[in-house]
Amino acid sequence: MTGPRRVILQVLEDAEDHPDAVELHRRVSAIEPGINIATVYRTMSALAERGLNERHNFADGRARYEPVSESHHDHFINVVTGEVIEFHSDEIERMQEEIARKHGFDIVSHRLEIYVKPRKKRSR
């Protein structure tokens, strides 16, 4: 793996959010100023081909990335702020399995994205 790819992968692994390529480039450039955005795009594609990252296309139209996780999780996407929140629910997983089974299927893979907005606080 080349030096630039190592830096890009490290920045992605250190991310606590789901950055797009532009944001990854901004973070990578702070460490290695010579890396151009085309390298970030190519690296993200190469890492995805090798199963080292996941690409998400949430409703904002930007491809966002995260390292492949050993544990399954789903996502809330805040439509007001764009923030992506990871969560896991055993109950949702159980229900999905049950529904698939009732329809004669076994789940091979799935992604759950729930688009949310903050609740308005009620005045008392």
PDB file of C-alpha atoms in Angstrom:
ATOM      1  CA  MET A   1       0.000   0.000   0.000  1.00  0.00           C
ATOM      2  CA  THR A   2       1.332   3.408  -0.959  1.00  0.00           C
ATOM      3  CA  GLY A   3       2.055   6.163   1.545  1.00  0.00           C
ATOM      4  CA  PRO A   4      -0.894   8.331   0.462  1.00  0.00           C
ATOM      5  CA  ARG A   5      -3.271   5.370   0.689  1.00  0.00           C
ATOM      6  CA  ARG A   6      -1.992   4.598   4.189  1.00  0.00           C
ATOM      7  CA  VAL A   7      -2.660   8.184   5.280  1.00  0.00           C
ATOM      8  CA  ILE A   8      -6.143   8.181   3.744  1.00  0.00           C
ATOM      9  CA  LEU A   9      -7.010   4.847   5.374  1.00  0.00           C
ATOM     10  CA  GLN A  10      -5.717   6.056   8.747  1.00  0.00           C
ATOM     11  CA  VAL A  11      -7.751   9.265   8.532  1.00  0.00           C
ATOM     12  CA  LEU A  12     -10.858   7.230   7.686  1.00  0.00           C
ATOM     13  CA  GLU A  13     -10.220   4.799  10.543  1.00  0.00           C
ATOM     14  CA  ASP A  14      -9.786   7.717  12.970  1.00  0.00           C
ATOM     15  CA  ALA A  15     -12.994   9.429  11.829  1.00  0.00           C
ATOM     16  CA  GLU A  16     -15.850   9.465  14.298  1.00  0.00           C
ATOM     17  CA  ASP A  17     -18.275  10.495  11.581  1.00  0.00           C
ATOM     18  CA  HIS A  18     -19.015   9.439   7.997  1.00  0.00           C
ATOM     19  CA  PRO A  19     -16.991  11.887   5.887  1.00  0.00           C
ATOM     20  CA  ASP A  20     -17.401  12.394   2.166  1.00  0.00           C
ATOM     21  CA  ALA A  21     -14.389  12.550  -0.176  1.00  0.00           C
ATOM     22  CA  VAL A  22     -14.098  16.340   0.089  1.00  0.00           C
ATOM     23  CA  GLU A  23     -13.976  16.200   3.878  1.00  0.00           C
ATOM     24  CA  LEU A  24     -11.528  13.278   3.783  1.00  0.00           C
ATOM     25  CA  HIS A  25      -9.316  15.296   1.442  1.00  0.00           C
ATOM     26  CA  ARG A  26      -9.409  18.265   3.824  1.00  0.00           C
ATOM     27  CA  ARG A  27      -8.321  16.054   6.743  1.00  0.00           C
ATOM     28  CA  VAL A  28      -5.690  14.181   4.721  1.00  0.00           C
ATOM     29  CA  SER A  29      -4.259  17.449   3.370  1.00  0.00           C
ATOM     30  CA  ALA A  30      -3.667  18.651   6.922  1.00  0.00           C
ATOM     31  CA  ILE A  31      -1.314  15.661   7.336  1.00  0.00           C
ATOM     32  CA  GLU A  32       0.061  15.300   3.780  1.00  0.00           C
ATOM     33  CA  PRO A  33      -0.515  18.508   1.789  1.00  0.00           C
ATOM     34  CA  GLY A  34       0.568  16.959  -1.527  1.00  0.00           C
ATOM     35  CA  ILE A  35      -2.293  14.453  -1.766  1.00  0.00           C
ATOM     36  CA  ASN A  36      -4.875  15.584  -4.305  1.00  0.00           C
ATOM     37  CA  ILE A  37      -8.599  14.901  -4.238  1.00  0.00           C
ATOM     38  CA  ALA A  38      -8.408  12.518  -7.220  1.00  0.00           C
ATOM     39  CA  THR A  39      -6.128  10.307  -5.117  1.00  0.00           C
ATOM     40  CA  VAL A  40      -8.750  10.301  -2.358  1.00  0.00           C
ATOM     41  CA  TYR A  41     -11.481   9.234  -4.801  1.00  0.00           C
ATOM     42  CA  ARG A  42      -9.310   6.506  -6.348  1.00  0.00           C
ATOM     43  CA  THR A  43      -8.223   5.271  -2.919  1.00  0.00           C
ATOM     44  CA  MET A  44     -11.783   5.090  -1.619  1.00  0.00           C
ATOM     45  CA  SER A  45     -12.764   2.990  -4.662  1.00  0.00           C
ATOM     46  CA  ALA A  46      -9.744   0.709  -4.243  1.00  0.00           C
ATOM     47  CA  LEU A  47     -10.411   0.268  -0.513  1.00  0.00           C
ATOM     48  CA  ALA A  48     -14.063  -0.582  -1.213  1.00  0.00           C
ATOM     49  CA  GLU A  49     -13.009  -3.196  -3.789  1.00  0.00           C
ATOM     50  CA  ARG A  50     -10.822  -4.787  -1.106  1.00  0.00           C
ATOM     51  CA  GLY A  51     -13.626  -4.696   1.471  1.00  0.00           C
ATOM     52  CA  LEU A  52     -11.846  -2.167   3.707  1.00  0.00           C
ATOM     53  CA  ASN A  53     -14.464   0.571   3.620  1.00  0.00           C
ATOM     54  CA  GLU A  54     -18.170   1.003   3.065  1.00  0.00           C
ATOM     55  CA  ARG A  55     -19.715   3.610   0.845  1.00  0.00           C
ATOM     56  CA  HIS A  56     -23.066   5.069   1.828  1.00  0.00           C
ATOM     57  CA  ASN A  57     -25.272   7.216  -0.360  1.00  0.00           C
ATOM     58  CA  PHE A  58     -27.535   9.031   2.045  1.00  0.00           C
ATOM     59  CA  ALA A  59     -30.218  11.466   0.875  1.00  0.00           C
ATOM     60  CA  ASP A  60     -27.853  14.459   0.685  1.00  0.00           C
ATOM     61  CA  GLY A  61     -26.380  13.049  -2.528  1.00  0.00           C
ATOM     62  CA  ARG A  62     -22.810  12.818  -1.246  1.00  0.00           C
ATOM     63  CA  ALA A  63     -21.087   9.453  -1.009  1.00  0.00           C
ATOM     64  CA  ARG A  64     -19.932   9.014   2.568  1.00  0.00           C
ATOM     65  CA  TYR A  65     -17.470   6.496   3.885  1.00  0.00           C
ATOM     66  CA  GLU A  66     -16.718   4.444   6.951  1.00  0.00           C
ATOM     67  CA  PRO A  67     -14.346   1.579   7.680  1.00  0.00           C
ATOM     68  CA  VAL A  68     -15.917  -1.867   7.499  1.00  0.00           C
ATOM     69  CA  SER A  69     -17.163  -2.719  10.966  1.00  0.00           C
ATOM     70  CA  GLU A  70     -16.968  -6.130  12.579  1.00  0.00           C
ATOM     71  CA  SER A  71     -20.361  -5.582  14.165  1.00  0.00           C
ATOM     72  CA  HIS A  72     -23.539  -4.748  12.278  1.00  0.00           C
ATOM     73  CA  HIS A  73     -25.113  -1.356  12.824  1.00  0.00           C
ATOM     74  CA  ASP A  74     -27.752   0.831  11.254  1.00  0.00           C
ATOM     75  CA  HIS A  75     -27.912   4.581  10.756  1.00  0.00           C
ATOM     76  CA  PHE A  76     -30.021   7.557  11.730  1.00  0.00           C
ATOM     77  CA  ILE A  77     -29.473  10.464   9.339  1.00  0.00           C
ATOM     78  CA  ASN A  78     -30.396  13.851  10.778  1.00  0.00           C
ATOM     79  CA  VAL A  79     -32.027  15.693   7.863  1.00  0.00           C
ATOM     80  CA  VAL A  80     -31.487  19.059   9.567  1.00  0.00           C
ATOM     81  CA  THR A  81     -27.765  18.803  10.358  1.00  0.00           C
ATOM     82  CA  GLY A  82     -26.619  15.947   8.088  1.00  0.00           C
ATOM     83  CA  GLU A  83     -25.181  14.127  11.113  1.00  0.00           C
ATOM     84  CA  VAL A  84     -25.068  10.335  10.831  1.00  0.00           C
ATOM     85  CA  ILE A  85     -25.615   8.379  14.053  1.00  0.00           C
ATOM     86  CA  GLU A  86     -24.858   4.669  14.261  1.00  0.00           C
ATOM     87  CA  PHE A  87     -27.066   2.404  16.347  1.00  0.00           C
ATOM     88  CA  HIS A  88     -27.846  -1.263  16.862  1.00  0.00           C
ATOM     89  CA  SER A  89     -31.174  -2.780  17.883  1.00  0.00           C
ATOM     90  CA  ASP A  90     -31.549  -6.489  18.594  1.00  0.00           C
ATOM     91  CA  GLU A  91     -35.315  -6.007  18.356  1.00  0.00           C
ATOM     92  CA  ILE A  92     -35.124  -4.570  14.821  1.00  0.00           C
ATOM     93  CA  GLU A  93     -32.769  -7.362  13.754  1.00  0.00           C
ATOM     94  CA  ARG A  94     -35.143  -9.991  15.178  1.00  0.00           C
ATOM     95  CA  MET A  95     -38.145  -8.408  13.457  1.00  0.00           C
ATOM     96  CA  GLN A  96     -36.367  -8.290  10.090  1.00  0.00           C
ATOM     97  CA  GLU A  97     -35.474 -11.971  10.356  1.00  0.00           C
ATOM     98  CA  GLU A  98     -39.040 -12.844  11.305  1.00  0.00           C
ATOM     99  CA  ILE A  99     -40.554 -10.844   8.430  1.00  0.00           C
ATOM    100  CA  ALA A 100     -38.128 -12.323   5.904  1.00  0.00           C
ATOM    101  CA  ARG A 101     -38.857 -15.837   7.164  1.00  0.00           C
ATOM    102  CA  LYS A 102     -42.636 -15.252   6.878  1.00  0.00           C
ATOM    103  CA  HIS A 103     -42.086 -14.291   3.237  1.00  0.00           C
ATOM    104  CA  GLY A 104     -39.901 -17.349   2.577  1.00  0.00           C
ATOM    105  CA  PHE A 105     -36.518 -15.627   2.607  1.00  0.00           C
ATOM    106  CA  ASP A 106     -33.235 -15.699   4.491  1.00  0.00           C
ATOM    107  CA  ILE A 107     -31.557 -12.309   4.844  1.00  0.00           C
ATOM    108  CA  VAL A 108     -28.190 -12.221   3.096  1.00  0.00           C
ATOM    109  CA  SER A 109     -27.412  -8.590   3.804  1.00  0.00           C
ATOM    110  CA  HIS A 110     -29.236  -5.398   4.637  1.00  0.00           C
ATOM    111  CA  ARG A 111     -28.829  -1.726   5.439  1.00  0.00           C
ATOM    112  CA  LEU A 112     -31.235   0.322   7.453  1.00  0.00           C
ATOM    113  CA  GLU A 113     -31.188   4.096   7.144  1.00  0.00           C
ATOM    114  CA  ILE A 114     -33.720   6.080   9.117  1.00  0.00           C
ATOM    115  CA  TYR A 115     -34.028   9.758   8.280  1.00  0.00           C
ATOM    116  CA  VAL A 116     -34.827  11.810  11.361  1.00  0.00           C
ATOM    117  CA  LYS A 117     -35.199  15.365  12.577  1.00  0.00           C
ATOM    118  CA  PRO A 118     -34.918  16.602  16.157  1.00  0.00           C
ATOM    119  CA  ARG A 119     -38.145  16.708  18.106  1.00  0.00           C
ATOM    120  CA  LYS A 120     -39.472  20.117  18.891  1.00  0.00           C
ATOM    121  CA  LYS A 121     -39.320  20.805  22.582  1.00  0.00           C
ATOM    122  CA  ARG A 122     -42.717  21.256  24.117  1.00  0.00           C
ATOM    123  CA  SER A 123     -43.281  24.332  26.193  1.00  0.00           C
ATOM    124  CA  ARG A 124     -44.859  23.795  29.558  1.00  0.00           C
TER     125      ARG A 124
END
